Amino acid sequence: MLDMAGTTVSDGGLVESAFAAAARRLGADPEPMLPHVRATMGESKISVFRHLFGGDETLARRATAAFEAAYGELVTTGAVAPVPGAADTIRALQEQGRTVALTTGFARVTQDALLDALGWRGLPDLTLCPADAGGRGRPYPDMVLAALLRTGAVDDVRHITVAGDTAYDMLSGVRAGAGLVAGVLTGAHDRERLAAHGATHILGSVTELPDAVDEAEAR
């Protein structure tokens, strides 16, 4: 289970830019909102907007739609790129006989725009967004467990590896019972925060993951 933005994908800060654009489209000042946006990187976007707009579901849905539209527009500018070595890492894991799922806190339309921009259609075995797991994204374990159920790749949650760049990635892996929960330092949160939220491994980038999985299996 590999996260996208910040873990396998470098988007040059487009998430914050899209949040700011969405807030402005609703007539709100984005500056007071950005600390919460940074703190909750990895969470499903509608959940973030529900918090920011005091639980107002109508505003949250409007803001989410504006965010997805803004991010989709920004993706077409060519600002997204794979984290160096990410595609080769996915292939290496698959060559080891592993099933690879890419997950995101974005809506399906945004995830698909990212996959298209990167030319990654067909690269992972599975792609999941919160809607694919009943609507609950991170820090809930639902996407991890949905991947297990959809692929049938393993018969024990302890044989799942979760990798991501945010505290919420770590929490979702821990809550799902994943045996290896790897925090990577190419994205939103630092070593201390990843470790505090349950990371079993801290990696410089996702390219270190195949070796870490091999070593964990050997133990």
XYZ file of N, CA and C in Angstrom:
657
model
N 0.852 -1.174 0.000
C 0.000 0.000 0.000
C 0.888 1.224 0.000
N 0.916 1.931 -1.127
C 1.773 3.106 -1.250
C 0.914 4.346 -1.455
N 1.154 5.359 -0.651
C 0.517 6.654 -0.840
C 1.031 7.279 -2.138
N 0.288 8.263 -2.622
C 0.713 8.949 -3.852
C 1.449 10.253 -3.524
N 0.732 11.383 -3.408
C 1.398 12.681 -3.247
C 2.312 12.690 -2.020
N 3.585 12.954 -2.245
C 4.562 13.021 -1.174
C 5.326 11.735 -0.962
N 4.793 10.622 -1.474
C 5.421 9.315 -1.275
C 5.943 8.752 -2.591
N 5.067 8.633 -3.566
C 5.478 8.181 -4.897
C 5.400 9.299 -5.925
N 4.732 10.382 -5.555
C 4.507 11.496 -6.482
C 4.948 12.807 -5.847
N 5.700 13.592 -6.581
C 6.081 14.940 -6.156
C 5.202 15.936 -6.898
N 4.443 16.742 -6.143
C 3.526 17.678 -6.821
C 3.879 19.142 -6.576
N 5.030 19.378 -5.989
C 5.488 20.760 -5.850
C 4.580 21.648 -5.028
N 3.881 21.081 -4.029
C 3.026 21.902 -3.177
C 1.669 22.219 -3.768
N 1.223 21.436 -4.760
C -0.063 21.723 -5.395
C -1.243 21.544 -4.449
N -1.095 20.682 -3.445
C -2.203 20.490 -2.501
C -2.531 21.799 -1.794
N -1.506 22.468 -1.273
C -1.760 23.747 -0.604
C -2.307 24.783 -1.570
N -1.771 24.816 -2.771
C -2.248 25.779 -3.767
C -3.711 25.540 -4.096
N -4.098 24.265 -4.233
C -5.487 23.946 -4.557
C -6.412 24.252 -3.383
N -5.954 24.002 -2.150
C -6.755 24.368 -0.980
C -6.978 25.879 -0.942
N -5.921 26.620 -1.187
C -6.038 28.078 -1.161
C -7.011 28.552 -2.235
N -6.912 27.980 -3.423
C -7.816 28.362 -4.514
C -9.264 28.032 -4.165
N -9.479 26.858 -3.552
C -10.830 26.456 -3.168
C -11.406 27.403 -2.118
N -10.599 27.771 -1.123
C -11.071 28.684 -0.079
C -11.454 30.032 -0.681
N -10.610 30.524 -1.581
C -10.909 31.826 -2.198
C -12.181 31.765 -3.029
N -12.418 30.639 -3.692
C -13.630 30.511 -4.506
C -14.883 30.548 -3.641
N -14.752 30.182 -2.378
C -15.886 30.250 -1.458
C -15.885 31.534 -0.645
N -14.987 32.458 -0.983
C -14.948 33.744 -0.303
C -14.269 33.715 1.045
N -13.452 32.678 1.304
C -12.773 32.558 2.595
C -11.296 32.895 2.440
N -10.695 33.356 3.519
C -9.262 33.644 3.539
C -8.511 32.339 3.798
N -7.668 31.898 2.879
C -6.996 30.604 3.075
C -5.901 30.611 4.129
N -5.318 31.758 4.426
C -4.143 31.780 5.298
C -4.385 31.153 6.680
N -5.494 31.472 7.366
C -5.706 30.842 8.681
C -5.966 29.340 8.589
N -6.321 28.868 7.395
C -6.658 27.464 7.219
C -5.435 26.586 6.958
N -4.386 27.165 6.418
C -3.260 26.351 5.947
C -2.559 25.560 7.045
N -2.418 26.071 8.284
C -1.802 25.214 9.310
C -2.555 23.903 9.517
N -3.884 23.962 9.513
C -4.663 22.725 9.668
C -4.503 21.837 8.439
N -4.453 22.440 7.267
C -4.255 21.669 6.034
C -2.933 20.914 6.096
N -1.885 21.586 6.544
C -0.560 20.940 6.630
C -0.567 19.829 7.677
N -1.245 20.079 8.791
C -1.254 19.093 9.873
C -2.017 17.837 9.505
N -2.984 17.969 8.586
C -3.846 16.834 8.246
C -3.575 16.293 6.840
N -2.383 16.544 6.321
C -2.028 15.973 5.025
C -2.218 14.452 5.079
N -2.841 13.918 4.049
C -3.115 12.489 4.012
C -4.562 12.163 4.325
N -5.259 13.055 5.022
C -6.669 12.834 5.349
C -7.516 13.091 4.108
N -8.696 12.463 4.030
C -9.587 12.732 2.903
C -9.958 14.210 2.924
N -10.027 14.800 1.741
C -10.164 16.250 1.663
C -11.497 16.752 2.188
N -12.570 15.996 1.978
C -13.853 16.482 2.492
C -13.844 16.517 4.014
N -13.137 15.597 4.661
C -13.039 15.623 6.126
C -12.325 16.885 6.602
N -11.280 17.270 5.861
C -10.549 18.492 6.207
C -11.469 19.706 6.086
N -12.223 19.768 4.998
C -13.112 20.910 4.802
C -14.267 20.916 5.805
N -14.740 19.743 6.215
C -15.780 19.713 7.253
C -15.280 20.398 8.524
N -14.028 20.117 8.876
C -13.451 20.754 10.063
C -13.306 22.258 9.850
N -12.769 22.630 8.697
C -12.484 24.044 8.444
C -13.749 24.888 8.393
N -14.859 24.282 7.944
C -16.113 25.037 7.828
C -17.111 24.659 8.926
N -16.568 24.213 10.070
C -17.388 24.005 11.251
C -18.468 22.959 11.107
N -18.225 21.959 10.281
C -19.200 20.883 10.125
C -20.308 21.173 9.139
N -20.249 22.305 8.460
C -21.269 22.646 7.460
C -21.065 21.744 6.236
N -21.944 20.760 6.063
C -21.770 19.771 5.006
C -21.882 20.392 3.617
N -22.783 21.339 3.448
C -22.946 21.974 2.135
C -21.678 22.712 1.733
N -21.135 23.506 2.665
C -19.899 24.232 2.381
C -18.733 23.270 2.150
N -18.681 22.208 2.947
C -17.592 21.238 2.804
C -17.624 20.590 1.420
N -18.815 20.250 0.958
C -18.925 19.621 -0.370
C -18.591 20.611 -1.493
N -19.024 21.844 -1.329
C -18.685 22.860 -2.332
C -17.179 23.098 -2.369
N -16.574 23.163 -1.183
C -15.128 23.395 -1.105
C -14.350 22.215 -1.675
N -14.817 21.003 -1.412
C -14.141 19.826 -1.954
C -14.196 19.823 -3.473
N -15.355 20.143 -4.015
C -15.485 20.207 -5.478
C -14.555 21.276 -6.052
N -14.466 22.417 -5.366
C -13.573 23.486 -5.834
C -12.118 23.052 -5.741
N -11.771 22.337 -4.655
C -10.405 21.828 -4.508
C -10.068 20.857 -5.633
N -10.949 19.909 -5.887
C -10.676 18.906 -6.919
C -10.516 19.575 -8.285
N -11.364 20.577 -8.566
C -11.260 21.284 -9.841
C -9.936 22.030 -9.939
N -9.562 22.714 -8.853
C -8.312 23.480 -8.859
C -7.111 22.559 -9.007
N -7.107 21.445 -8.263
C -5.970 20.517 -8.336
C -5.886 19.915 -9.735
N -7.039 19.547 -10.287
C -7.046 18.992 -11.634
C -6.479 19.951 -12.664
N -6.794 21.241 -12.508
C -6.250 22.250 -13.421
C -4.745 22.389 -13.244
N -4.283 22.367 -11.990
C -2.863 22.536 -11.712
C -2.046 21.338 -12.205
N -2.634 20.141 -12.121
C -1.930 18.936 -12.579
C -1.570 19.046 -14.055
N -2.455 19.688 -14.831
C -2.214 19.786 -16.279
C -1.077 20.739 -16.623
N -0.583 21.500 -15.635
C 0.517 22.429 -15.910
C 1.869 21.733 -15.954
N 1.885 20.439 -15.640
C 3.145 19.695 -15.674
C 3.938 19.790 -14.392
N 3.293 20.221 -13.305
C 4.004 20.395 -12.037
C 4.219 19.088 -11.290
N 3.537 18.020 -11.697
C 3.690 16.743 -10.989
C 4.725 15.873 -11.685
N 5.419 15.093 -10.888
C 6.435 14.174 -11.404
C 6.568 13.019 -10.422
N 7.037 11.879 -10.891
C 7.272 10.798 -9.939
C 8.386 11.168 -8.965
N 8.265 10.732 -7.721
C 9.419 10.764 -6.841
C 10.500 9.924 -7.520
N 11.742 10.418 -7.595
C 12.780 9.676 -8.312
C 12.844 8.206 -7.894
N 12.723 7.329 -8.892
C 12.806 5.898 -8.644
C 11.511 5.244 -8.232
N 10.414 6.004 -8.115
C 9.163 5.434 -7.606
C 8.594 4.367 -8.540
N 8.562 4.656 -9.830
C 7.996 3.680 -10.770
C 8.819 2.393 -10.774
N 10.130 2.530 -10.743
C 10.992 1.341 -10.702
C 10.784 0.565 -9.409
N 10.504 1.285 -8.318
C 10.247 0.620 -7.035
C 8.976 -0.205 -7.099
N 7.929 0.361 -7.697
C 6.677 -0.389 -7.848
C 6.923 -1.661 -8.646
N 7.676 -1.529 -9.734
C 7.969 -2.708 -10.561
C 8.821 -3.718 -9.786
N 9.767 -3.222 -9.002
C 10.628 -4.121 -8.225
C 9.809 -4.915 -7.211
N 8.856 -4.240 -6.551
C 7.998 -4.939 -5.599
C 7.162 -6.008 -6.300
N 6.660 -5.665 -7.480
C 5.872 -6.640 -8.231
C 6.727 -7.817 -8.690
N 7.971 -7.535 -9.051
C 8.877 -8.615 -9.461
C 9.211 -9.540 -8.294
N 9.092 -9.015 -7.075
C 9.274 -9.841 -5.877
C 8.035 -10.700 -5.605
N 7.000 -10.535 -6.436
C 5.767 -11.289 -6.243
C 4.754 -10.595 -5.363
N 4.923 -9.299 -5.168
C 4.025 -8.556 -4.288
C 2.964 -7.801 -5.084
N 1.816 -7.620 -4.473
C 0.736 -6.832 -5.057
C 0.864 -5.398 -4.563
N 0.808 -4.441 -5.477
C 1.012 -3.028 -5.124
C -0.264 -2.233 -5.367
N -0.726 -1.552 -4.320
C -1.870 -0.652 -4.432
C -1.415 0.774 -4.158
N -1.882 1.717 -4.969
C -1.642 3.141 -4.737
C -2.886 3.748 -4.122
N -2.708 4.501 -3.034
C -3.844 5.090 -2.327
C -3.690 6.602 -2.238
N -4.803 7.276 -1.983
C -4.800 8.728 -1.912
C -5.952 9.211 -1.050
N -5.836 10.428 -0.566
C -6.949 11.092 0.103
C -7.772 11.918 -0.866
N -7.371 11.957 -2.134
C -8.102 12.698 -3.158
C -9.339 11.916 -3.607
N -10.223 12.588 -4.321
C -11.338 11.916 -4.971
C -10.822 11.137 -6.182
N -11.654 10.229 -6.666
C -11.250 9.408 -7.813
C -10.866 10.246 -9.022
N -11.613 11.310 -9.295
C -11.320 12.113 -10.482
C -9.921 12.722 -10.398
N -9.501 13.117 -9.200
C -8.174 13.704 -9.026
C -7.100 12.631 -9.082
N -7.363 11.497 -8.464
C -6.405 10.401 -8.541
C -6.179 9.988 -10.000
N -7.262 9.906 -10.767
C -7.126 9.530 -12.173
C -6.346 10.576 -12.960
N -6.559 11.862 -12.626
C -5.804 12.921 -13.308
C -4.316 12.787 -13.027
N -3.970 12.432 -11.784
C -2.565 12.209 -11.431
C -1.985 11.022 -12.201
N -2.719 9.925 -12.231
C -2.243 8.738 -12.936
C -2.020 9.040 -14.416
N -2.938 9.801 -15.005
C -2.798 10.158 -16.416
C -1.599 11.065 -16.639
N -1.422 12.052 -15.745
C -0.304 12.985 -15.895
C 1.036 12.270 -15.809
N 1.090 11.209 -15.006
C 2.336 10.461 -14.811
C 2.516 9.329 -15.824
N 1.447 9.001 -16.546
C 1.501 7.847 -17.432
C 1.529 6.543 -16.665
N 0.853 6.512 -15.514
C 0.904 5.356 -14.612
C -0.325 4.461 -14.696
N -1.193 4.676 -15.648
C -2.340 3.778 -15.793
C -1.806 2.363 -16.030
N -2.280 1.430 -15.251
C -1.846 0.050 -15.425
C -0.565 -0.302 -14.693
N 0.114 0.682 -14.089
C 1.352 0.376 -13.366
C 1.066 -0.346 -12.048
N 0.251 0.200 -11.139
C -0.045 -0.547 -9.909
C -1.089 -1.624 -10.185
N -1.178 -2.565 -9.271
C -2.200 -3.606 -9.384
C -3.585 -3.083 -9.019
N -3.615 -2.040 -8.203
C -4.881 -1.501 -7.706
C -4.674 -0.052 -7.328
N -5.693 0.775 -7.542
C -5.681 2.151 -7.037
C -6.946 2.356 -6.205
N -6.788 3.065 -5.086
C -7.914 3.270 -4.172
C -7.965 4.714 -3.701
N -9.186 5.237 -3.610
C -9.441 6.523 -2.967
C -10.474 6.278 -1.874
N -10.749 7.258 -1.011
C -11.684 7.004 0.089
C -13.045 6.468 -0.342
N -13.565 6.943 -1.486
C -14.875 6.472 -1.946
C -14.885 4.977 -2.236
N -13.725 4.428 -2.572
C -13.633 2.994 -2.853
C -13.687 2.152 -1.584
N -13.585 2.808 -0.429
C -13.574 2.097 0.853
C -14.717 2.575 1.749
N -15.824 2.916 1.122
C -16.995 3.328 1.887
C -17.022 4.784 2.275
N -16.054 5.565 1.791
C -16.054 7.000 2.027
C -15.133 7.488 3.119
N -14.599 6.565 3.917
C -13.703 6.987 4.999
C -12.255 6.822 4.552
N -11.550 7.937 4.530
C -10.130 7.888 4.190
C -9.289 7.764 5.443
N -8.023 8.103 5.327
C -7.138 8.091 6.487
C -7.569 9.151 7.512
N -7.373 8.919 8.793
C -6.544 7.889 9.423
C -7.261 6.570 9.677
N -8.476 6.404 9.144
C -9.168 5.129 9.304
C -8.424 4.036 8.527
N -8.599 2.786 8.905
C -7.894 1.691 8.236
C -8.593 1.186 6.989
N -9.696 1.821 6.608
C -10.597 1.248 5.607
C -9.944 0.977 4.252
N -9.119 1.896 3.752
C -8.514 1.668 2.430
C -7.543 0.496 2.459
N -6.821 0.348 3.559
C -5.896 -0.776 3.682
C -6.670 -2.084 3.659
N -7.733 -2.142 4.419
C -8.523 -3.363 4.499
C -9.278 -3.615 3.196
N -9.711 -2.539 2.533
C -10.377 -2.705 1.235
C -9.429 -3.319 0.217
N -8.169 -2.904 0.249
C -7.183 -3.471 -0.679
C -6.992 -4.960 -0.410
N -6.948 -5.320 0.860
C -6.817 -6.731 1.229
C -7.999 -7.536 0.683
N -9.200 -7.020 0.872
C -10.392 -7.736 0.436
C -10.484 -7.806 -1.092
N -10.102 -6.726 -1.763
C -10.227 -6.700 -3.225
C -9.200 -7.584 -3.918
N -8.012 -7.637 -3.379
C -6.952 -8.370 -4.059
C -6.812 -9.802 -3.573
N -7.144 -10.044 -2.310
C -6.913 -11.368 -1.744
C -5.451 -11.767 -1.777
N -4.575 -10.762 -1.800
C -3.142 -11.026 -1.992
C -2.504 -11.715 -0.803
N -3.016 -11.466 0.401
C -2.460 -12.095 1.604
C -3.615 -12.571 2.476
N -3.311 -13.467 3.388
C -4.356 -13.997 4.262
C -4.179 -13.547 5.708
N -3.326 -12.546 5.902
C -3.032 -12.062 7.251
C -2.663 -10.588 7.139
N -3.324 -9.731 7.911
C -3.038 -8.296 7.819
C -1.588 -7.979 8.159
N -0.929 -8.870 8.910
C 0.463 -8.624 9.265
C 1.398 -8.761 8.071
N 0.884 -9.266 6.958
C 1.677 -9.372 5.731
C 1.479 -8.165 4.815
N 0.811 -7.141 5.324
C 0.613 -5.902 4.574
C 1.703 -4.906 4.950
N 2.217 -4.202 3.958
C 3.123 -3.080 4.171
C 2.405 -1.795 3.757
N 2.467 -0.788 4.593
C 1.907 0.527 4.289
C 3.046 1.538 4.278
N 3.131 2.330 3.228
C 4.165 3.370 3.146
C 3.521 4.712 2.808
N 3.945 5.753 3.525
C 3.405 7.077 3.262
C 4.264 8.147 3.907
N 3.912 9.394 3.639
C 4.727 10.520 4.117
C 4.053 11.312 5.224
N 2.872 10.855 5.688
C 2.146 11.636 6.691
C 1.812 10.800 7.929
N 1.527 11.510 9.013
C 1.103 10.853 10.253
C -0.152 10.028 10.026
N -1.054 10.512 9.176
C -2.301 9.782 8.928
C -2.050 8.491 8.154
N -1.052 8.482 7.283
C -0.665 7.223 6.633
C -0.238 6.208 7.681
N 0.557 6.668 8.644
C 1.045 5.777 9.691
C -0.125 5.242 10.527
N -1.021 6.118 10.922
C -2.153 5.698 11.739
C -3.030 4.686 11.014
N -3.271 4.902 9.724
C -4.124 3.966 8.987
C -3.474 2.588 8.917
N -2.150 2.562 8.747
C -1.449 1.281 8.713
C -1.483 0.573 10.048
N -1.222 1.316 11.116
C -1.238 0.738 12.463
C -2.628 0.204 12.798
N -3.652 0.990 12.510
C -5.017 0.587 12.848
C -5.493 -0.609 12.033
N -4.926 -0.785 10.837
C -5.272 -1.952 10.012
C -4.528 -3.201 10.453
N -3.498 -3.042 11.291
C -2.707 -4.179 11.737
C -1.572 -4.546 10.809
N -1.183 -3.626 9.920
C -0.094 -3.908 8.979
C 1.194 -4.237 9.720
N 1.934 -5.204 9.196
C 3.161 -5.629 9.858
C 4.311 -4.664 9.679
N 4.324 -3.921 8.572
C 5.380 -2.947 8.310
C 4.709 -1.627 7.924
N 5.003 -0.583 8.677
C 4.434 0.744 8.426
C 5.609 1.698 8.246
N 5.858 2.077 7.013
C 7.057 2.847 6.676
C 6.725 4.306 6.410
N 7.391 5.189 7.140
C 7.295 6.612 6.867
C 8.434 7.038 5.967
N 8.114 7.806 4.927
C 9.152 8.286 4.008
C 9.331 9.789 4.195
N 10.552 10.249 3.975
C 10.898 11.642 4.275
C 10.884 12.541 3.043
N 10.089 12.170 2.041
C 10.017 12.965 0.808
C 8.780 13.842 0.753
N 7.999 13.878 1.854
C 6.732 14.587 1.792
C 6.461 15.511 2.949
N 5.259 15.402 3.510
C 4.731 16.430 4.406
C 5.317 16.425 5.811
N 5.538 15.255 6.386
C 5.869 15.204 7.819
C 7.267 14.665 8.073
N 7.832 15.081 9.211
C 9.229 14.746 9.497
C 9.347 13.425 10.259
N 10.587 13.027 10.471
C 10.891 11.753 11.119
C 10.190 11.613 12.481
N 10.249 12.658 13.292
C 9.695 12.598 14.637
C 8.180 12.385 14.605
N 7.510 13.088 13.714
C 6.056 12.956 13.661
C 5.643 11.587 13.120
N 6.351 11.100 12.123
C 6.040 9.781 11.576
C 6.232 8.708 12.643
N 7.344 8.792 13.369
C 7.614 7.805 14.413
C 6.579 7.880 15.527
N 6.184 9.081 15.889
C 5.218 9.257 16.974
C 3.856 8.672 16.636
N 3.564 8.528 15.341
C 2.261 7.999 14.931
C 2.328 6.550 14.451
N 3.427 5.878 14.798
C 3.432 4.432 14.635
C 4.327 3.843 13.572
N 5.155 4.657 12.913
C 6.032 4.105 11.880
C 6.961 3.049 12.479
N 7.027 1.899 11.834
C 7.984 0.873 12.256
C 9.333 1.077 11.582
N 9.315 1.799 10.448
C 10.526 2.098 9.691
C 10.454 3.546 9.217
N 11.577 4.222 9.177
C 11.688 5.547 8.571
C 12.671 5.426 7.412
N 12.208 5.777 6.212
C 13.018 5.623 5.010
C 13.255 6.979 4.360
N 14.417 7.116 3.739
C 14.707 8.352 3.025
C 13.737 8.569 1.886
N 13.380 7.509 1.196
C 12.385 7.579 0.128
C 11.811 6.189 -0.091
N 10.781 6.134 -0.911
C 10.108 4.863 -1.190
C 11.037 3.868 -1.879
N 12.114 4.365 -2.481
C 13.030 3.450 -3.173
C 13.703 2.467 -2.217
N 13.708 2.779 -0.925
C 14.308 1.889 0.066
C 13.347 0.788 0.532
N 12.101 0.844 0.054
C 11.091 -0.068 0.570
C 11.324 -1.539 0.203
N 11.669 -1.878 -1.037
C 11.864 -3.314 -1.328
C 12.861 -3.998 -0.403
N 13.976 -3.332 -0.114
C 14.966 -3.913 0.803
C 14.401 -4.030 2.212
N 13.645 -3.013 2.638
C 13.086 -3.052 3.990
C 12.093 -4.200 4.143
N 11.301 -4.445 3.101
C 10.345 -5.546 3.147
C 11.080 -6.876 3.162
N 12.096 -7.000 2.325
C 12.894 -8.235 2.305
C 13.508 -8.515 3.673
N 14.076 -7.477 4.294
C 14.713 -7.650 5.593
C 13.687 -8.035 6.668
N 12.517 -7.416 6.608
C 11.477 -7.743 7.583
C 11.022 -9.186 7.430
N 10.888 -9.644 6.206
C 10.485 -11.024 5.960
C 11.557 -11.990 6.460
N 12.811 -11.643 6.247
C 13.913 -12.521 6.666
C 13.913 -12.692 8.178
N 13.502 -11.630 8.903
C 13.464 -11.716 10.371
C 12.278 -12.532 10.852
